[in-house]
Each structure stands twice: as structure tokens, then as C-alpha cells.
Short mmCIF file of C-alpha atoms in Angstrom, two decimals:
data_model
loop_
_atom_site.label_atom_id
_atom_site.label_comp_id
_atom_site.label_asym_id
_atom_site.label_seq_id
_atom_site.Cartn_x
_atom_site.Cartn_y
_atom_site.Cartn_z
CA MET A 1 49.93 82.80 75.35
CA PRO A 2 47.47 84.63 77.60
CA ALA A 3 48.34 88.26 78.20
CA THR A 4 47.35 88.10 81.84
CA ARG A 5 48.13 85.48 84.48
CA THR A 6 47.18 85.43 88.13
CA LEU A 7 50.48 85.06 89.97
CA PRO A 8 51.10 85.38 93.70
CA THR A 9 54.33 87.44 93.75
CA PRO A 10 56.41 89.80 91.58
CA GLU A 11 59.11 87.10 91.62
CA ALA A 12 56.64 84.69 90.04
CA VAL A 13 55.78 87.23 87.33
CA ASP A 14 59.47 87.55 86.49
CA LEU A 15 59.88 83.77 86.51
CA ILE A 16 57.05 83.22 84.02
CA GLY A 17 58.47 85.98 81.82
CA LEU A 18 61.89 84.31 81.90
CA THR A 19 60.36 80.94 81.07
CA ARG A 20 58.45 82.34 78.12
CA GLU A 21 61.55 84.11 76.78
CA LEU A 22 63.71 81.00 77.19
CA ALA A 23 61.08 78.84 75.47
CA GLU A 24 60.91 81.18 72.51
CA LYS A 25 64.69 81.58 72.14
CA GLU A 26 66.03 78.15 73.10
CA LEU A 27 63.20 75.70 72.42
CA ALA A 28 61.26 77.07 69.45
CA PRO A 29 64.21 76.99 66.98
CA ARG A 30 64.88 73.30 67.74
CA VAL A 31 61.45 71.72 68.01
CA VAL A 32 60.62 71.03 64.34
CA GLU A 33 63.90 69.28 63.51
CA ALA A 34 64.05 67.30 66.75
CA GLU A 35 60.49 66.02 66.44
CA ALA A 36 60.85 65.20 62.75
CA GLU A 37 64.10 63.30 63.29
CA GLU A 38 63.03 61.79 66.64
CA LYS A 39 66.09 63.23 68.38
CA PHE A 40 66.11 63.45 72.16
CA PRO A 41 67.09 67.04 73.13
CA ARG A 42 69.30 66.25 76.12
CA GLU A 43 71.07 69.62 76.03
CA VAL A 44 67.74 71.46 76.27
CA PHE A 45 67.17 69.91 79.69
CA ARG A 46 70.60 71.08 80.84
CA THR A 47 69.68 74.59 79.70
CA LEU A 48 66.40 74.45 81.62
CA GLY A 49 68.17 73.04 84.65
CA ARG A 50 70.76 75.80 84.70
CA ALA A 51 67.92 78.31 84.53
CA GLY A 52 66.35 76.66 87.59
CA LEU A 53 63.32 75.32 85.72
CA LEU A 54 63.77 71.64 86.58
CA SER A 55 63.55 72.20 90.32
CA LEU A 56 60.80 74.78 90.79
CA PRO A 57 58.47 72.96 93.24
CA TYR A 58 61.24 71.72 95.56
CA ALA A 59 62.80 73.22 98.67
CA GLU A 60 65.51 75.85 98.27
CA GLU A 61 67.73 74.18 100.86
CA TYR A 62 68.25 71.25 98.46
CA GLY A 63 68.74 73.43 95.38
CA GLY A 64 65.08 73.81 94.43
CA GLY A 65 63.17 76.90 93.37
CA ASP A 66 60.82 76.81 96.38
CA GLN A 67 57.87 77.81 94.19
CA PRO A 68 54.26 76.82 94.87
CA TYR A 69 52.62 74.45 92.42
CA GLU A 70 50.44 77.32 91.24
CA VAL A 71 53.59 78.94 89.80
CA TYR A 72 55.44 75.78 88.75
CA LEU A 73 52.50 74.59 86.64
CA GLN A 74 52.22 77.92 84.84
CA ALA A 75 55.92 77.77 83.98
CA LEU A 76 55.41 74.21 82.76
CA GLU A 77 52.50 75.39 80.61
CA GLU A 78 54.73 78.02 78.97
CA ILE A 79 57.29 75.34 78.05
CA ALA A 80 54.66 72.91 76.71
CA ALA A 81 53.04 75.59 74.56
CA VAL A 82 56.28 75.69 72.58
CA TRP A 83 57.47 72.08 72.87
CA ALA A 84 55.21 69.45 74.40
CA SER A 85 57.90 66.73 74.52
CA VAL A 86 60.06 68.94 76.70
CA GLY A 87 57.10 69.92 78.86
CA VAL A 88 56.37 66.24 79.49
CA GLY A 89 60.05 65.71 80.26
CA VAL A 90 60.10 68.48 82.87
CA SER A 91 57.01 67.00 84.53
CA VAL A 92 58.52 63.50 84.53
CA HIS A 93 61.78 64.77 86.00
CA ALA A 94 59.83 66.46 88.82
CA LEU A 95 57.96 63.18 89.40
CA SER A 96 61.26 61.28 89.48
CA CYS A 97 62.51 63.55 92.27
CA PHE A 98 59.29 63.38 94.28
CA ALA A 99 59.90 60.11 96.13
CA LEU A 100 63.23 61.25 97.52
CA ALA A 101 62.01 64.77 98.34
CA ALA A 102 58.82 63.61 100.09
CA PHE A 103 59.76 60.24 101.61
CA GLY A 104 63.56 60.13 101.80
CA THR A 105 65.53 60.58 104.99
CA GLU A 106 67.25 63.89 105.65
CA GLU A 107 70.58 62.20 105.00
CA GLN A 108 69.38 60.85 101.64
CA ARG A 109 67.94 64.20 100.59
CA LYS A 110 71.13 66.11 101.43
CA GLU A 111 73.31 63.57 99.64
CA TRP A 112 71.40 63.11 96.38
CA LEU A 113 68.72 65.75 95.87
CA PRO A 114 70.96 68.77 95.05
CA ASP A 115 72.51 66.96 92.06
CA MET A 116 69.09 65.77 90.90
CA LEU A 117 67.66 69.29 91.06
CA SER A 118 70.64 71.08 89.50
CA GLY A 119 69.73 70.08 85.96
CA GLU A 120 72.92 68.20 85.30
CA LEU A 121 71.15 64.93 86.13
CA LEU A 122 67.92 63.92 84.39
CA GLY A 123 65.44 61.54 86.01
CA ALA A 124 63.08 58.79 84.87
CA TYR A 125 60.18 57.13 86.67
CA CYS A 126 59.63 53.37 86.47
CA LEU A 127 56.24 52.16 87.65
CA SER A 128 54.34 50.62 84.72
CA GLU A 129 54.95 47.18 83.28
CA ALA A 130 53.66 45.65 80.05
CA HIS A 131 50.96 43.71 81.93
CA ALA A 132 50.55 46.20 84.81
CA GLY A 133 49.69 49.68 83.59
CA SER A 134 46.44 50.78 85.21
CA ASP A 135 46.99 48.18 87.96
CA PRO A 136 50.50 48.81 89.32
CA ALA A 137 49.91 46.43 92.23
CA ALA A 138 50.14 43.61 89.65
CA MET A 139 53.79 44.38 88.89
CA ARG A 140 56.22 41.47 88.69
CA THR A 141 59.57 43.25 88.96
CA ARG A 142 61.20 41.97 92.15
CA ALA A 143 63.74 43.31 94.60
CA VAL A 144 65.25 40.57 96.80
CA ARG A 145 67.27 41.49 99.87
CA ASP A 146 70.84 40.13 99.77
CA GLY A 147 72.90 41.33 102.72
CA ASP A 148 73.36 45.09 102.47
CA ASP A 149 71.89 45.19 98.96
CA TYR A 150 68.72 44.49 97.03
CA VAL A 151 68.91 42.61 93.74
CA LEU A 152 66.35 43.78 91.16
CA ASN A 153 65.03 41.73 88.24
CA GLY A 154 62.22 42.57 85.83
CA ALA A 155 61.23 45.04 83.14
CA LYS A 156 59.60 48.47 83.31
CA ALA A 157 57.61 49.63 80.29
CA TRP A 158 56.86 53.08 78.87
CA THR A 159 59.74 54.77 80.66
CA THR A 160 60.05 58.43 79.62
CA HIS A 161 63.75 59.33 79.20
CA GLY A 162 64.56 55.61 79.09
CA GLY A 163 68.15 55.23 77.93
CA HIS A 164 68.91 58.94 78.46
CA ALA A 165 68.18 59.43 82.18
CA ASP A 166 70.95 59.64 84.76
CA PHE A 167 68.84 58.08 87.51
CA TYR A 168 65.69 55.96 87.72
CA THR A 169 63.07 55.94 90.48
CA ILE A 170 61.97 52.30 90.37
CA MET A 171 59.07 50.52 92.05
CA ALA A 172 59.66 46.81 92.67
CA ARG A 173 58.01 43.98 94.59
CA THR A 174 59.76 43.10 97.86
CA SER A 175 57.13 40.63 99.08
CA ASP A 176 53.76 39.11 98.18
CA ALA A 177 51.94 40.75 101.07
CA GLY A 178 49.16 42.62 99.27
CA SER A 179 49.36 46.40 99.24
CA GLY A 180 52.54 46.32 101.32
CA ALA A 181 54.43 44.33 98.70
CA ILE A 182 56.00 47.21 96.72
CA SER A 183 59.08 49.26 97.61
CA CYS A 184 60.80 52.26 96.00
CA PHE A 185 64.45 52.49 94.92
CA LEU A 186 66.64 55.26 93.52
CA VAL A 187 68.97 53.64 90.98
CA PRO A 188 71.82 55.37 89.06
CA ALA A 189 71.69 54.79 85.32
CA ASP A 190 75.20 53.33 85.20
CA THR A 191 74.35 50.49 87.60
CA PRO A 192 75.41 47.17 86.02
CA GLY A 193 72.46 45.19 84.70
CA LEU A 194 70.23 48.22 84.04
CA ILE A 195 69.59 48.10 80.29
CA ALA A 196 67.41 50.29 78.06
CA ASP A 197 65.70 48.71 75.06
CA PRO A 198 65.56 50.67 71.79
CA PRO A 199 63.01 53.50 72.04
CA GLU A 200 59.40 52.98 71.04
CA HIS A 201 58.24 54.35 67.68
CA LYS A 202 55.39 56.57 68.77
CA MET A 203 52.53 58.40 67.11
CA GLY A 204 53.52 61.68 68.79
CA LEU A 205 55.98 63.20 71.28
CA THR A 206 58.68 61.81 69.00
CA GLY A 207 61.31 64.06 70.57
CA SER A 208 60.73 62.31 73.89
CA ALA A 209 62.44 58.94 74.28
CA THR A 210 60.21 56.18 75.66
CA ALA A 211 61.76 52.77 76.28
CA THR A 212 61.45 49.58 78.30
CA ILE A 213 64.05 49.36 81.08
CA ARG A 214 65.30 45.86 81.81
CA LEU A 215 66.71 44.97 85.21
CA GLU A 216 69.02 41.94 85.16
CA ASP A 217 70.48 41.24 88.60
CA VAL A 218 70.74 44.95 89.31
CA ARG A 219 72.42 45.30 92.69
CA VAL A 220 71.25 48.34 94.65
CA PRO A 221 72.58 49.27 98.12
CA ALA A 222 69.86 49.13 100.77
CA ASP A 223 70.43 52.79 101.60
CA ARG A 224 69.03 53.60 98.15
CA ARG A 225 65.61 52.32 99.16
CA ILE A 226 63.32 55.33 99.59
CA GLY A 227 60.87 55.10 102.46
CA GLU A 228 60.09 51.93 104.35
CA GLU A 229 59.97 48.51 102.73
CA GLY A 230 56.44 48.01 101.45
CA GLN A 231 55.72 51.76 101.23
CA GLY A 232 56.20 51.92 97.46
CA LEU A 233 52.57 52.07 96.34
CA LYS A 234 51.85 54.87 98.79
CA ILE A 235 54.83 56.76 97.38
CA ALA A 236 53.77 56.00 93.81
CA PHE A 237 50.18 57.14 94.25
CA ALA A 238 51.20 60.34 96.04
CA GLY A 239 53.62 61.09 93.22
CA LEU A 240 51.00 60.43 90.58
CA ASP A 241 48.66 62.99 92.14
CA CYS A 242 51.38 65.58 91.53
CA GLY A 243 52.28 64.13 88.15
CA ARG A 244 48.67 64.42 86.98
CA LEU A 245 48.77 68.14 87.69
CA GLY A 246 51.96 68.32 85.63
CA ILE A 247 50.34 66.59 82.67
CA ALA A 248 47.24 68.78 83.02
CA ALA A 249 49.50 71.83 82.74
CA VAL A 250 51.32 70.35 79.73
CA ALA A 251 48.00 69.59 78.02
CA THR A 252 46.82 73.13 78.71
CA GLY A 253 50.01 74.55 77.22
CA LEU A 254 49.70 72.33 74.15
CA ALA A 255 46.09 73.44 73.65
CA GLN A 256 47.12 77.08 74.04
CA GLY A 257 49.84 76.64 71.43
CA ALA A 258 47.32 75.10 69.02
CA LEU A 259 44.87 77.94 69.65
CA ASP A 260 47.58 80.56 69.10
CA HIS A 261 48.58 79.04 65.78
CA ALA A 262 44.98 78.67 64.59
CA LEU A 263 44.25 82.25 65.57
CA ARG A 264 47.27 83.60 63.65
CA TYR A 265 46.29 81.59 60.60
CA SER A 266 42.65 82.71 60.75
CA ARG A 267 43.74 86.35 60.72
CA GLU A 268 46.02 85.91 57.71
CA ARG A 269 44.01 83.49 55.53
CA GLU A 270 41.30 85.10 53.45
CA THR A 271 38.21 83.67 51.77
CA PHE A 272 35.46 85.59 50.01
CA GLY A 273 37.56 88.74 50.36
CA ARG A 274 38.03 88.79 54.12
CA PRO A 275 40.01 86.99 56.89
CA ILE A 276 38.39 83.71 57.80
CA ILE A 277 38.12 84.75 61.46
CA GLU A 278 35.43 87.20 60.34
CA HIS A 279 33.20 84.31 59.26
CA GLN A 280 30.87 83.43 62.09
CA GLY A 281 31.24 79.66 61.70
CA LEU A 282 35.00 79.86 62.13
CA ALA A 283 34.81 82.45 64.91
CA PHE A 284 32.56 80.14 66.91
CA VAL A 285 35.07 77.28 66.59
CA LEU A 286 37.85 79.55 67.84
CA ALA A 287 35.64 80.79 70.68
CA ASP A 288 35.01 77.21 71.82
CA MET A 289 38.74 76.50 71.63
CA ALA A 290 39.52 79.54 73.80
CA ALA A 291 36.85 78.54 76.33
CA ALA A 292 38.31 75.02 76.55
CA VAL A 293 41.82 76.34 77.18
CA GLN A 294 40.62 78.70 79.89
CA ALA A 295 38.60 75.95 81.54
CA SER A 296 41.62 73.65 81.55
CA ARG A 297 43.83 76.30 83.08
CA ALA A 298 41.33 77.25 85.76
CA THR A 299 40.68 73.64 86.76
CA THR A 300 44.38 72.83 86.93
CA LEU A 301 45.24 75.89 89.01
CA ALA A 302 42.32 75.30 91.37
CA ALA A 303 43.75 71.86 92.19
CA ALA A 304 47.25 73.31 92.51
CA ARG A 305 46.08 75.88 95.05
CA LEU A 306 44.56 73.13 97.17
CA LYS A 307 47.91 71.33 97.15
CA ASP A 308 49.76 74.54 98.01
CA GLN A 309 47.51 75.01 101.05
CA GLY A 310 48.12 71.47 102.25
CA LEU A 311 44.53 70.41 101.54
CA PRO A 312 43.42 67.13 99.91
CA PHE A 313 43.71 67.46 96.15
CA ALA A 314 43.83 63.93 94.69
CA CYS A 315 40.31 64.03 93.28
CA GLU A 316 40.81 67.54 91.93
CA ALA A 317 44.07 66.44 90.29
CA SER A 318 42.18 63.68 88.50
CA ILE A 319 39.50 66.15 87.42
CA ALA A 320 42.17 68.54 86.12
CA LYS A 321 43.96 65.77 84.22
CA LEU A 322 40.70 64.53 82.72
CA ILE A 323 39.43 67.95 81.65
CA ALA A 324 42.74 69.36 80.41
CA THR A 325 43.71 66.34 78.33
CA ASP A 326 40.25 65.81 76.83
CA ASN A 327 40.17 69.52 76.00
CA ALA A 328 43.64 69.35 74.46
CA MET A 329 42.47 66.58 72.15
CA LYS A 330 39.46 68.63 71.07
CA VAL A 331 41.33 71.92 70.70
CA THR A 332 44.16 70.43 68.65
CA THR A 333 41.69 68.59 66.41
CA ASP A 334 39.79 71.85 65.90
CA ALA A 335 43.05 73.62 65.08
CA VAL A 336 43.58 71.19 62.21
CA GLN A 337 40.02 71.96 61.06
CA VAL A 338 40.64 75.71 61.15
CA LEU A 339 43.60 75.30 58.80
CA GLY A 340 41.62 73.01 56.52
CA GLY A 341 43.68 70.95 54.08
CA ALA A 342 46.83 72.80 55.15
CA GLY A 343 46.29 71.61 58.70
CA TYR A 344 46.51 68.00 57.56
CA THR A 345 49.99 68.52 56.09
CA ARG A 346 53.30 68.59 57.90
CA ASP A 347 53.95 72.07 56.57
CA PHE A 348 52.13 73.34 59.67
CA PRO A 349 52.57 72.20 63.28
CA VAL A 350 48.92 71.63 64.17
CA GLU A 351 48.89 68.02 62.92
CA ARG A 352 51.76 67.36 65.33
CA TYR A 353 49.84 69.02 68.16
CA MET A 354 46.91 66.68 67.51
CA ARG A 355 49.18 63.61 67.57
CA GLU A 356 50.81 64.80 70.78
CA ALA A 357 47.52 65.44 72.53
CA LYS A 358 46.31 61.86 72.18
CA VAL A 359 48.79 60.27 74.56
CA MET A 360 47.94 62.78 77.26
CA GLN A 361 44.58 61.05 77.64
CA ILE A 362 46.52 57.84 78.30
CA PHE A 363 49.59 58.34 80.47
CA GLU A 364 49.66 59.25 84.18
CA GLY A 365 46.53 57.10 84.42
CA THR A 366 44.11 56.84 81.50
CA ASN A 367 41.12 59.13 81.55
CA GLN A 368 38.95 56.11 82.25
CA ILE A 369 40.99 55.55 85.42
CA GLN A 370 40.53 59.24 86.31
CA ARG A 371 36.78 58.74 86.08
CA LEU A 372 37.03 55.76 88.40
CA ILE A 373 38.97 57.86 90.91
CA ILE A 374 36.48 60.72 90.70
CA GLY A 375 33.53 58.34 90.97
CA ARG A 376 35.03 56.72 94.06
CA ALA A 377 35.48 60.15 95.65
CA LEU A 378 31.86 61.00 94.92
CA ARG A 379 30.67 57.76 96.52
CA GLU A 380 32.61 58.59 99.67
CA SER A 381 31.25 62.14 99.93
CA ASP A 382 27.74 63.32 100.63
CA ARG A 383 28.47 66.69 99.01
CA GLY A 384 30.21 65.68 95.82
CA THR A 385 33.69 67.18 95.66
CA LEU A 386 32.57 70.39 97.35
CA ARG A 387 34.61 71.10 100.47
CA VAL A 388 34.03 73.88 102.92
CA GLN A 389 37.14 74.71 104.96
CA ASN A 390 36.73 76.30 108.36
#
């Protein structure tokens, strides 16, 4: 990982050091076996939670770490550089807590948020459906009011932690009234009628469980609705802006891990009597990889600093997600190339890095959707995305 980071406080420096040490000691020894056997590492998340790494961007009064996004994302990057599946899981857990933290009542936050942030409970986020991925407003899952409860029916696709989470943040249709038709619910995993399908068999991130969640007459007390009825899409889109920064950080960490491994290999492997890094053609590939990682990190942290200052950052989050995930795909592919035939075997981790990078261009909004968001922002601005703050 990079020797130098720009961090705002000595506490943040210590936190990143702790995260790096924990990743090396607790995550690195488990990653190969868990990914190969497609085992979900539930205990790893408890370890991270007890170290305070599942709650970093949330308020201290509810059990959070009270860290700015600038720091949280750099901790997330350290985790993802060692184990991308876990990095994605940390980001998804933070997204699962967002609705309650940002839109819940004070009573709801005090009652539920401390347990969610402690690390003992793991969250999942249910927005997408099989026919409604890039267009969440087309969802069909319904929540019908019945006295003091809502009754939920439908199915939510591509749910990270599906079948392993302790709570689910679920978006469901409460009316047919256009953009005000969706509402948000916080549903415990043991609620009758909430059923997880067998996990998907994925190309990468095989240590992360992804499953369809089926809702069959799931009865949820009305006080578990987060925000006002019909406010769900607003909550979802606000959460996704934050989630895109999380995935950008994960992609940056994954790319850094691939670069680190390729660099080590290029110093040890010799051809024509000298290390391959001394051959100009290979050195240029590594230089481009390093430049891509640095660009991803800088773009991601620039968006994070806007968020930390309370400034608009949605467009910048899309830019960060687009750049970091496209760069991760290129850097991991180049890492395989640096290792040559060895890189194409499972004896080395770079082939796994390449498989893991691909999905990052897809989830949290495909990169085509990010371009639509950025293009819309450009149309609405006469100065591109440049903002001058007084």
C-alpha cells in the first residue's frame, strides 16, 4: 500500500495503521481458502465490528466512529486491498445503516442503531429486483398497510449478505403514485416470511454471499418504516451516492493490491539475466498501473471531501465510481499480463483480482448509468462540474 496518505488527524493515522495491521493478520490468512471454497466469513465481520471498523462514518453517540468519509474510505481501501469481498461487505453494511442514521427518528436511531453499528449485527440492502436494476422505480415488491403493520410481498435480487444478514433495509412500493410510491423499511432477518434463496454462483467475490430475498406476507410494524411513506426513492438515491464512494474505495484498494503483487513479482522474476521490472516495456505497464491507482484514489477522496464539507457530491461520487472501477478492471488485467502465463493460473491471486474487478463496473449503478448521471449534471451546469465556493 502507499507509504504516505493524507490524513486529517493523528487519530486517523493511527486508525489506518490499525486497519492495515488487522487486515494483514486477520484477513490475509483466510482469504484464499474462503474464496476458493465460497465460504462466507461471518466471523471476520464480527472482528471488524469489535475493532470499530463497521461504524466509522456514523455518529459517536449511537456507537459510531465519528470519522469523516475521507478517513472511512481510506480504511475501506486498506481492507479491500487484502480481501475485496470483505471490503464490499463493509461498504454494504454502511449503506444498510444509512437510511436509519440519516432519515430515522431520534427514537428509532437510539433504539436500533447502536446494535447495528456494534458489529454484532450485519446488514443487507434490498433495492434491486430482477426486472428493476437500473430503474428502481419499476420495482414490484409491495408493502400494504394493515392496521399497525405493513405486509410485504415480493422478491429482491442481488442482495449482498443475503441469508447471512441480521437485518435488511428494504425498499417496497406503498402506492402507485409515481416517484412517491416507494417506502423504506428496516426488517429483522428472523421475521416470518423473509426467505433467502440459495446464493448465486458468481464469477468473482465468491466469499461474498449474494442471494435473492423473498418476502411472503412479511409483517413489519409501522414503526419500522424509515422516513415518511413515499420517501423511499429519496432515501435510496441518497444512500447510493454514499455507497458509490464506498465501491470506489474498494475498487481502488483492489487495484492497489494487484499493483503490489505485480510489483513484487516483477522484482523477483528474471529474464535475460535481470529482473523483468528493468525491462522498459514492463516498467511502462507498471507505471501506467500506478498512475491509474493514484488517479482513482485522488478522485474518490476529492468527492469524499465535498461530502465531509456538506457540499453537493452526487456527480463527483459517480465520477469516482466510474473512474475507480474502470481503472480497477484495467489494473487487474495488466497485473495478469505482468505475471504472464503464471498470472492466468490460480497459483497466484491476480486472476482472482481480475474476476473481482469486473462486478465493480456493474453494481451500485452500472458505469453506463454513472455516465448518464454525469451527463445530466453537465447539461444542468454552464461550467461543467466546476464549482467555486464563496
